[in-house]
Amino acid sequence: MLKTPLNEFHRQHGGRMVNFAGWEMPVVFTGILEEHQYTRQHWTMFDVSHMGRVEFRGPGAAALLQKLVTRNVDKLAVGQCGYSHICREDGGILDDLIVSRYDDYFLVVCNASNREKLLGWFDRQRAGFDVQIKDRTFETAMVALQGPDTFDALAKLLPISLEGLKRYHFRCGTVMGVEASIARSGYTGEEGVEITMPANLAMMAVNVLFERAEQMGRPLKPAGLGARDTLRLEAAMPLYGHELTEDWDPITAGQTWCVDLTKNFIGQPALKRIAEEGPKRQIVGFEVSGPRIARQGYPVLAEGRPVGFVTSGVQAPSVQKNIAMGMVDAAHAAPGTTVEIDLRGTKTEAKIVPLPFYKRPAKK
């Protein structure tokens, strides 16, 4: 298995390690519920170094990315990042990713499970473009600091000012002697940042950050993949392999907002047709009756007939409800619709509800 630069840190802090997309990653430290709540109430650190980081340089970099991704990258200013999808010709989703525009290059952050697939896809699509593509995954580390304490704490801990930093924008500078970029982004539904730094300095930087946070009276705690999943699901953020796959398109997945149909890109004709005709299926949210969790793949029924399936489910700590997301036929996708979910032979009532399930409280 591959290891992130923070593997030893996780072991020192009691992380229970598992194989995730070929990487040895911490699924939990002290407990999923505790880590979930601490993120919602204070701040935690997630190691996201396993995610792919691929650099596009050269005169043709922007043009190639315009061809590859659903978002209009020409509209990204330097210091701005944008969530996007990358699709096959038929609109099937190869991955969801973040594209960031630096002074003289672009950085694409993709899912760990899709990195090698995408590197091959990039190579096949680059003909005719003056571009250099470099996989920087193993040269860098990436951590997500998430929770309502993040910005107040970092204002006292970092020499880089985050004042006025807008969501999905980033700044570069030196943090504790380490060259880093800090983006206002995340995957929890909370305020937070994602910091990218050189791999060989990550362990030192993280240890110093934890020590100084403790000394300041704003303890930072590590969190694992388990809490990351419950947090993202409450916020209705899609997970590749669950709400996003090659089997359907961004519009069906409810991600039309990251698709610019006015530009040409791979899959645009197919997506334009789906948008004009309306998707036949949709990703929706469920509130599920009873305590049993609706797992991925469980059938969704209407009047005893299959109309869809569950993509993700969890007992949601922040909203105190049994929630799930899933794909259903468009005729059954309206909020308020009552369906049943087949929980391994037991049919349980569920109601389709608007997404997200959780929104962070407004600042007072």
Short mmCIF file of C-alpha atoms in Angstrom, two decimals:
data_model
loop_
_atom_site.label_atom_id
_atom_site.label_comp_id
_atom_site.label_asym_id
_atom_site.label_seq_id
_atom_site.Cartn_x
_atom_site.Cartn_y
_atom_site.Cartn_z
CA MET A 1 0.00 0.00 0.00
CA LEU A 2 1.03 3.58 -0.59
CA LYS A 3 1.64 5.80 2.43
CA THR A 4 1.13 9.53 2.83
CA PRO A 5 3.88 11.72 4.33
CA LEU A 6 1.81 11.81 7.56
CA ASN A 7 1.53 8.04 8.01
CA GLU A 8 3.73 8.04 11.11
CA PHE A 9 1.77 10.97 12.58
CA HIS A 10 -1.44 8.95 12.31
CA ARG A 11 0.13 5.98 14.06
CA GLN A 12 1.49 8.16 16.85
CA HIS A 13 -2.02 9.55 17.42
CA GLY A 14 -3.74 6.18 17.52
CA GLY A 15 -5.19 6.14 14.03
CA ARG A 16 -6.74 2.86 12.91
CA MET A 17 -5.29 2.31 9.47
CA VAL A 18 -7.14 0.78 6.52
CA ASN A 19 -6.63 0.32 2.79
CA PHE A 20 -8.39 3.14 0.96
CA ALA A 21 -7.91 3.28 -2.82
CA GLY A 22 -4.51 1.63 -2.42
CA TRP A 23 -3.37 4.01 0.34
CA GLU A 24 -2.92 3.23 4.02
CA MET A 25 -5.22 5.81 5.61
CA PRO A 26 -6.68 6.46 9.09
CA VAL A 27 -10.38 5.61 9.24
CA VAL A 28 -10.74 6.73 12.87
CA PHE A 29 -8.68 8.05 15.79
CA THR A 30 -10.82 8.41 18.95
CA GLY A 31 -14.24 7.69 17.45
CA ILE A 32 -16.25 8.72 14.39
CA LEU A 33 -18.94 10.47 16.43
CA GLU A 34 -16.41 12.40 18.53
CA GLU A 35 -14.42 13.45 15.46
CA HIS A 36 -17.60 14.45 13.63
CA GLN A 37 -18.85 16.61 16.50
CA TYR A 38 -15.45 18.18 17.15
CA THR A 39 -15.32 19.24 13.49
CA ARG A 40 -18.77 20.81 13.71
CA GLN A 41 -17.97 22.56 17.01
CA HIS A 42 -14.21 23.34 16.84
CA TRP A 43 -11.69 22.19 14.21
CA THR A 44 -9.98 19.04 13.02
CA MET A 45 -7.31 17.99 10.55
CA PHE A 46 -7.89 15.46 7.78
CA ASP A 47 -4.97 14.05 5.81
CA VAL A 48 -6.00 14.26 2.15
CA SER A 49 -2.53 13.64 0.74
CA HIS A 50 -3.81 10.51 -1.01
CA MET A 51 -5.74 12.67 -3.47
CA GLY A 52 -4.08 13.17 -6.83
CA ARG A 53 -2.34 16.49 -7.59
CA VAL A 54 -1.51 16.96 -11.27
CA GLU A 55 0.15 20.04 -12.73
CA PHE A 56 -0.61 21.43 -16.21
CA ARG A 57 1.96 23.86 -17.62
CA GLY A 58 2.61 25.45 -20.98
CA PRO A 59 0.85 27.64 -23.56
CA GLY A 60 -1.77 24.95 -24.21
CA ALA A 61 -2.62 24.14 -20.59
CA ALA A 62 -5.80 26.26 -20.41
CA ALA A 63 -7.04 25.06 -23.80
CA LEU A 64 -6.55 21.40 -22.89
CA LEU A 65 -8.37 21.84 -19.59
CA GLN A 66 -11.20 23.59 -21.45
CA LYS A 67 -11.51 20.45 -23.54
CA LEU A 68 -11.34 18.12 -20.52
CA VAL A 69 -13.51 19.64 -17.80
CA THR A 70 -17.10 20.82 -17.51
CA ARG A 71 -16.30 24.20 -15.92
CA ASN A 72 -15.09 27.19 -17.95
CA VAL A 73 -11.50 27.48 -16.71
CA ASP A 74 -10.99 30.68 -18.73
CA LYS A 75 -13.17 32.38 -16.11
CA LEU A 76 -10.85 31.35 -13.26
CA ALA A 77 -8.65 34.21 -12.07
CA VAL A 78 -5.17 33.58 -10.71
CA GLY A 79 -5.69 32.49 -7.12
CA GLN A 80 -9.09 30.95 -7.82
CA CYS A 81 -10.14 27.31 -7.87
CA GLY A 82 -13.25 25.70 -9.29
CA TYR A 83 -15.08 22.44 -8.68
CA SER A 84 -15.64 20.55 -11.92
CA HIS A 85 -16.31 17.18 -13.50
CA ILE A 86 -14.45 15.38 -16.25
CA CYS A 87 -16.62 13.25 -18.52
CA ARG A 88 -16.57 10.63 -21.23
CA GLU A 89 -18.11 11.38 -24.62
CA ASP A 90 -21.46 10.00 -23.43
CA GLY A 91 -21.44 12.23 -20.33
CA GLY A 92 -20.45 9.51 -17.88
CA ILE A 93 -18.42 11.01 -15.01
CA LEU A 94 -14.76 9.97 -15.00
CA ASP A 95 -14.13 11.99 -11.83
CA ASP A 96 -14.94 15.15 -9.92
CA LEU A 97 -12.03 17.45 -9.24
CA ILE A 98 -10.78 20.92 -8.29
CA VAL A 99 -8.96 23.04 -10.86
CA SER A 100 -6.77 25.83 -9.41
CA ARG A 101 -5.17 28.60 -11.47
CA TYR A 102 -1.67 29.72 -10.39
CA ASP A 103 0.47 32.42 -12.02
CA ASP A 104 1.99 30.12 -14.63
CA TYR A 105 0.25 26.75 -14.29
CA PHE A 106 -2.92 24.92 -13.27
CA LEU A 107 -3.23 22.31 -10.55
CA VAL A 108 -5.87 19.58 -10.80
CA VAL A 109 -6.80 17.75 -7.58
CA CYS A 110 -8.59 14.47 -8.25
CA ASN A 111 -9.76 11.43 -6.31
CA ALA A 112 -7.13 8.90 -5.29
CA SER A 113 -9.08 6.03 -6.84
CA ASN A 114 -9.12 7.77 -10.23
CA ARG A 115 -5.63 9.28 -10.44
CA GLU A 116 -4.05 6.64 -12.67
CA LYS A 117 -7.16 6.43 -14.85
CA LEU A 118 -7.10 10.20 -15.35
CA LEU A 119 -3.37 10.32 -16.08
CA GLY A 120 -4.02 7.90 -18.93
CA TRP A 121 -7.02 9.95 -20.10
CA PHE A 122 -4.99 13.18 -20.04
CA ASP A 123 -2.25 11.53 -22.08
CA ARG A 124 -4.72 10.34 -24.72
CA GLN A 125 -6.35 13.77 -25.03
CA ARG A 126 -3.23 15.98 -25.08
CA ALA A 127 -2.32 15.54 -28.78
CA GLY A 128 -2.07 18.92 -30.48
CA PHE A 129 -1.69 20.89 -27.23
CA ASP A 130 1.59 22.47 -26.11
CA VAL A 131 1.37 21.32 -22.51
CA GLN A 132 3.47 19.58 -19.87
CA ILE A 133 1.56 17.34 -17.46
CA LYS A 134 3.29 16.34 -14.23
CA ASP A 135 1.95 14.16 -11.42
CA ARG A 136 2.96 15.95 -8.19
CA THR A 137 1.08 13.63 -5.83
CA PHE A 138 4.15 12.04 -4.27
CA GLU A 139 6.14 15.28 -4.03
CA THR A 140 3.48 17.07 -1.99
CA ALA A 141 1.23 16.61 1.02
CA MET A 142 -2.26 18.01 1.53
CA VAL A 143 -4.25 18.51 4.72
CA ALA A 144 -7.76 19.85 5.32
CA LEU A 145 -8.37 21.94 8.44
CA GLN A 146 -12.11 22.06 8.96
CA GLY A 147 -14.49 23.56 11.50
CA PRO A 148 -15.74 26.91 12.86
CA ASP A 149 -12.52 27.60 14.82
CA THR A 150 -10.31 27.28 11.74
CA PHE A 151 -10.03 30.89 10.59
CA ASP A 152 -9.79 32.45 14.05
CA ALA A 153 -7.09 29.98 15.04
CA LEU A 154 -5.09 30.28 11.82
CA ALA A 155 -5.18 34.08 12.05
CA LYS A 156 -3.03 33.72 15.17
CA LEU A 157 -0.92 30.79 13.94
CA LEU A 158 -0.03 31.60 10.34
CA PRO A 159 2.04 34.41 8.86
CA ILE A 160 -0.15 34.33 5.74
CA SER A 161 -3.21 36.54 6.18
CA LEU A 162 -6.48 34.83 5.29
CA GLU A 163 -8.45 38.04 5.76
CA GLY A 164 -10.91 38.48 2.91
CA LEU A 165 -10.09 35.11 1.32
CA LYS A 166 -13.19 34.09 -0.60
CA ARG A 167 -14.49 30.54 -0.84
CA TYR A 168 -12.76 28.59 -3.60
CA HIS A 169 -9.82 31.00 -3.67
CA PHE A 170 -6.28 30.41 -2.43
CA ARG A 171 -3.11 32.20 -1.38
CA CYS A 172 0.53 31.16 -1.43
CA GLY A 173 3.31 31.88 1.03
CA THR A 174 5.64 30.50 3.67
CA VAL A 175 4.10 28.72 6.66
CA MET A 176 6.48 27.69 9.45
CA GLY A 177 9.33 27.74 6.94
CA VAL A 178 7.37 25.69 4.40
CA GLU A 179 6.20 26.95 1.00
CA ALA A 180 2.47 26.27 0.89
CA SER A 181 -0.78 27.18 -0.80
CA ILE A 182 -3.89 27.61 1.32
CA ALA A 183 -7.33 27.28 -0.29
CA ARG A 184 -10.65 28.11 1.34
CA SER A 185 -12.35 24.83 0.54
CA GLY A 186 -13.25 21.49 2.06
CA TYR A 187 -15.52 18.48 2.13
CA THR A 188 -17.39 18.76 5.44
CA GLY A 189 -19.97 21.53 5.10
CA GLU A 190 -17.95 23.65 7.54
CA GLU A 191 -15.62 26.58 7.10
CA GLY A 192 -12.09 25.44 6.45
CA VAL A 193 -8.97 25.40 4.35
CA GLU A 194 -6.94 22.87 2.41
CA ILE A 195 -3.16 23.32 2.60
CA THR A 196 -0.73 21.89 0.05
CA MET A 197 2.98 21.72 0.98
CA PRO A 198 6.17 19.79 0.14
CA ALA A 199 5.95 16.16 1.26
CA ASN A 200 9.31 16.12 3.01
CA LEU A 201 8.33 18.98 5.33
CA ALA A 202 4.74 17.97 6.08
CA MET A 203 5.42 15.99 9.26
CA MET A 204 7.34 18.85 10.84
CA ALA A 205 4.76 21.45 9.84
CA VAL A 206 1.81 19.45 11.16
CA ASN A 207 3.52 18.69 14.48
CA VAL A 208 4.29 22.38 14.99
CA LEU A 209 0.72 23.33 14.09
CA PHE A 210 -0.72 20.90 16.64
CA GLU A 211 1.70 22.07 19.34
CA ARG A 212 0.97 25.77 18.80
CA ALA A 213 -2.77 25.20 18.62
CA GLU A 214 -2.62 23.41 21.97
CA GLN A 215 -0.54 26.20 23.52
CA MET A 216 -3.01 28.78 22.23
CA GLY A 217 -5.96 27.00 23.85
CA ARG A 218 -7.54 25.99 20.52
CA PRO A 219 -6.65 22.26 20.43
CA LEU A 220 -6.58 20.78 16.93
CA LYS A 221 -7.53 17.11 16.69
CA PRO A 222 -6.98 14.59 13.89
CA ALA A 223 -9.99 13.06 12.17
CA GLY A 224 -10.29 10.05 9.88
CA LEU A 225 -12.15 8.85 6.82
CA GLY A 226 -15.15 7.74 8.89
CA ALA A 227 -15.96 11.25 10.12
CA ARG A 228 -15.15 12.71 6.72
CA ASP A 229 -17.88 10.53 5.24
CA THR A 230 -20.56 11.37 7.82
CA LEU A 231 -19.76 15.08 7.55
CA ARG A 232 -19.85 15.18 3.74
CA LEU A 233 -23.08 13.18 3.62
CA GLU A 234 -24.86 15.56 6.00
CA ALA A 235 -23.76 18.37 3.69
CA ALA A 236 -24.95 16.32 0.65
CA MET A 237 -21.52 16.47 -0.97
CA PRO A 238 -21.21 13.68 -3.55
CA LEU A 239 -18.64 10.91 -3.26
CA TYR A 240 -17.16 9.32 -6.35
CA GLY A 241 -18.24 5.70 -6.61
CA HIS A 242 -21.48 6.54 -4.80
CA GLU A 243 -23.29 9.67 -6.06
CA LEU A 244 -20.90 10.05 -9.01
CA THR A 245 -19.88 7.27 -11.41
CA GLU A 246 -19.24 6.61 -15.09
CA ASP A 247 -22.78 5.17 -15.23
CA TRP A 248 -24.43 8.60 -15.17
CA ASP A 249 -23.78 12.26 -15.90
CA PRO A 250 -23.37 15.49 -13.87
CA ILE A 251 -26.92 16.69 -14.62
CA THR A 252 -28.48 13.45 -13.40
CA ALA A 253 -26.21 13.70 -10.36
CA GLY A 254 -27.62 17.14 -9.51
CA GLN A 255 -24.36 18.93 -10.29
CA THR A 256 -25.54 21.12 -13.17
CA TRP A 257 -24.05 24.16 -11.43
CA CYS A 258 -20.50 23.03 -12.31
CA VAL A 259 -21.30 22.47 -16.00
CA ASP A 260 -20.95 25.24 -18.62
CA LEU A 261 -22.86 24.05 -21.67
CA THR A 262 -21.90 27.17 -23.64
CA LYS A 263 -18.34 25.91 -24.17
CA ASN A 264 -17.02 22.84 -25.99
CA PHE A 265 -15.69 19.96 -23.91
CA ILE A 266 -15.69 16.19 -24.04
CA GLY A 267 -19.26 15.07 -23.29
CA GLN A 268 -20.85 18.50 -23.93
CA PRO A 269 -23.17 17.35 -26.75
CA ALA A 270 -24.49 14.49 -24.61
CA LEU A 271 -24.97 16.73 -21.57
CA LYS A 272 -26.70 19.40 -23.64
CA ARG A 273 -29.16 16.79 -24.90
CA ILE A 274 -29.85 15.54 -21.35
CA ALA A 275 -30.38 19.11 -20.14
CA GLU A 276 -32.82 19.85 -22.95
CA GLU A 277 -34.80 16.63 -22.50
CA GLY A 278 -34.54 16.55 -18.72
CA PRO A 279 -32.76 13.75 -16.84
CA LYS A 280 -34.64 10.47 -16.56
CA ARG A 281 -33.23 9.89 -13.06
CA GLN A 282 -32.04 12.16 -10.26
CA ILE A 283 -29.93 12.03 -7.13
CA VAL A 284 -32.14 12.82 -4.12
CA GLY A 285 -32.04 12.87 -0.33
CA PHE A 286 -34.04 10.59 1.98
CA GLU A 287 -35.06 10.70 5.60
CA VAL A 288 -35.39 7.05 6.53
CA SER A 289 -37.78 5.73 9.20
CA GLY A 290 -36.33 3.61 11.99
CA PRO A 291 -32.75 3.05 13.10
CA ARG A 292 -31.40 0.79 10.35
CA ILE A 293 -29.01 2.49 7.91
CA ALA A 294 -29.82 2.40 4.19
CA ARG A 295 -26.63 1.11 2.54
CA GLN A 296 -25.32 1.62 -0.97
CA GLY A 297 -27.21 -0.49 -3.49
CA TYR A 298 -30.36 -1.06 -1.42
CA PRO A 299 -33.44 -0.89 -3.70
CA VAL A 300 -35.87 2.04 -3.55
CA LEU A 301 -39.50 1.05 -4.18
CA ALA A 302 -42.72 2.87 -5.05
CA GLU A 303 -45.92 0.85 -4.75
CA GLY A 304 -43.75 -2.26 -4.57
CA ARG A 305 -41.94 -1.51 -7.82
CA PRO A 306 -38.21 -0.67 -8.05
CA VAL A 307 -37.68 3.01 -8.90
CA GLY A 308 -34.09 3.49 -7.80
CA PHE A 309 -31.37 2.61 -5.32
CA VAL A 310 -29.44 4.04 -2.39
CA THR A 311 -25.97 5.51 -3.01
CA SER A 312 -24.99 6.43 0.61
CA GLY A 313 -26.59 6.33 4.06
CA VAL A 314 -25.77 7.14 7.70
CA GLN A 315 -27.21 7.99 11.08
CA ALA A 316 -26.46 11.72 10.97
CA PRO A 317 -25.13 13.07 14.28
CA SER A 318 -25.65 16.78 13.56
CA VAL A 319 -29.26 16.53 12.40
CA GLN A 320 -30.21 13.54 14.58
CA LYS A 321 -31.83 11.73 11.67
CA ASN A 322 -31.37 8.59 9.64
CA ILE A 323 -30.44 9.97 6.20
CA ALA A 324 -29.47 8.66 2.81
CA MET A 325 -28.88 9.74 -0.76
CA GLY A 326 -29.87 7.79 -3.80
CA MET A 327 -30.80 7.66 -7.47
CA VAL A 328 -34.52 7.52 -8.36
CA ASP A 329 -36.65 7.85 -11.46
CA ALA A 330 -37.46 11.50 -12.13
CA ALA A 331 -41.18 10.87 -11.64
CA HIS A 332 -40.50 10.00 -7.99
CA ALA A 333 -37.86 12.64 -7.23
CA ALA A 334 -40.00 15.49 -5.87
CA PRO A 335 -39.42 16.46 -2.20
CA GLY A 336 -42.22 15.12 -0.03
CA THR A 337 -42.60 11.91 -2.05
CA THR A 338 -42.87 8.80 0.12
CA VAL A 339 -41.09 5.64 -0.99
CA GLU A 340 -39.82 2.44 0.60
CA ILE A 341 -36.26 1.21 0.91
CA ASP A 342 -35.64 -2.52 0.97
CA LEU A 343 -33.23 -3.05 3.89
CA ARG A 344 -32.24 -6.62 3.10
CA GLY A 345 -35.78 -7.92 3.00
CA THR A 346 -37.36 -5.40 5.37
CA LYS A 347 -39.24 -2.62 3.62
CA THR A 348 -38.86 0.69 5.46
CA GLU A 349 -40.60 3.97 4.69
CA ALA A 350 -38.50 6.92 3.56
CA LYS A 351 -39.38 10.46 2.53
CA ILE A 352 -37.58 12.41 -0.17
CA VAL A 353 -36.34 15.71 1.25
CA PRO A 354 -34.48 18.76 -0.07
CA LEU A 355 -30.68 18.78 0.05
CA PRO A 356 -28.46 19.45 1.90
CA PHE A 357 -29.48 17.83 5.18
CA TYR A 358 -27.17 20.17 7.13
CA LYS A 359 -26.16 23.81 6.69
CA ARG A 360 -23.62 25.39 8.99
CA PRO A 361 -25.07 28.08 11.26
CA ALA A 362 -24.76 31.64 10.04
CA LYS A 363 -22.08 33.69 11.77
CA LYS A 364 -23.50 35.97 14.45
#
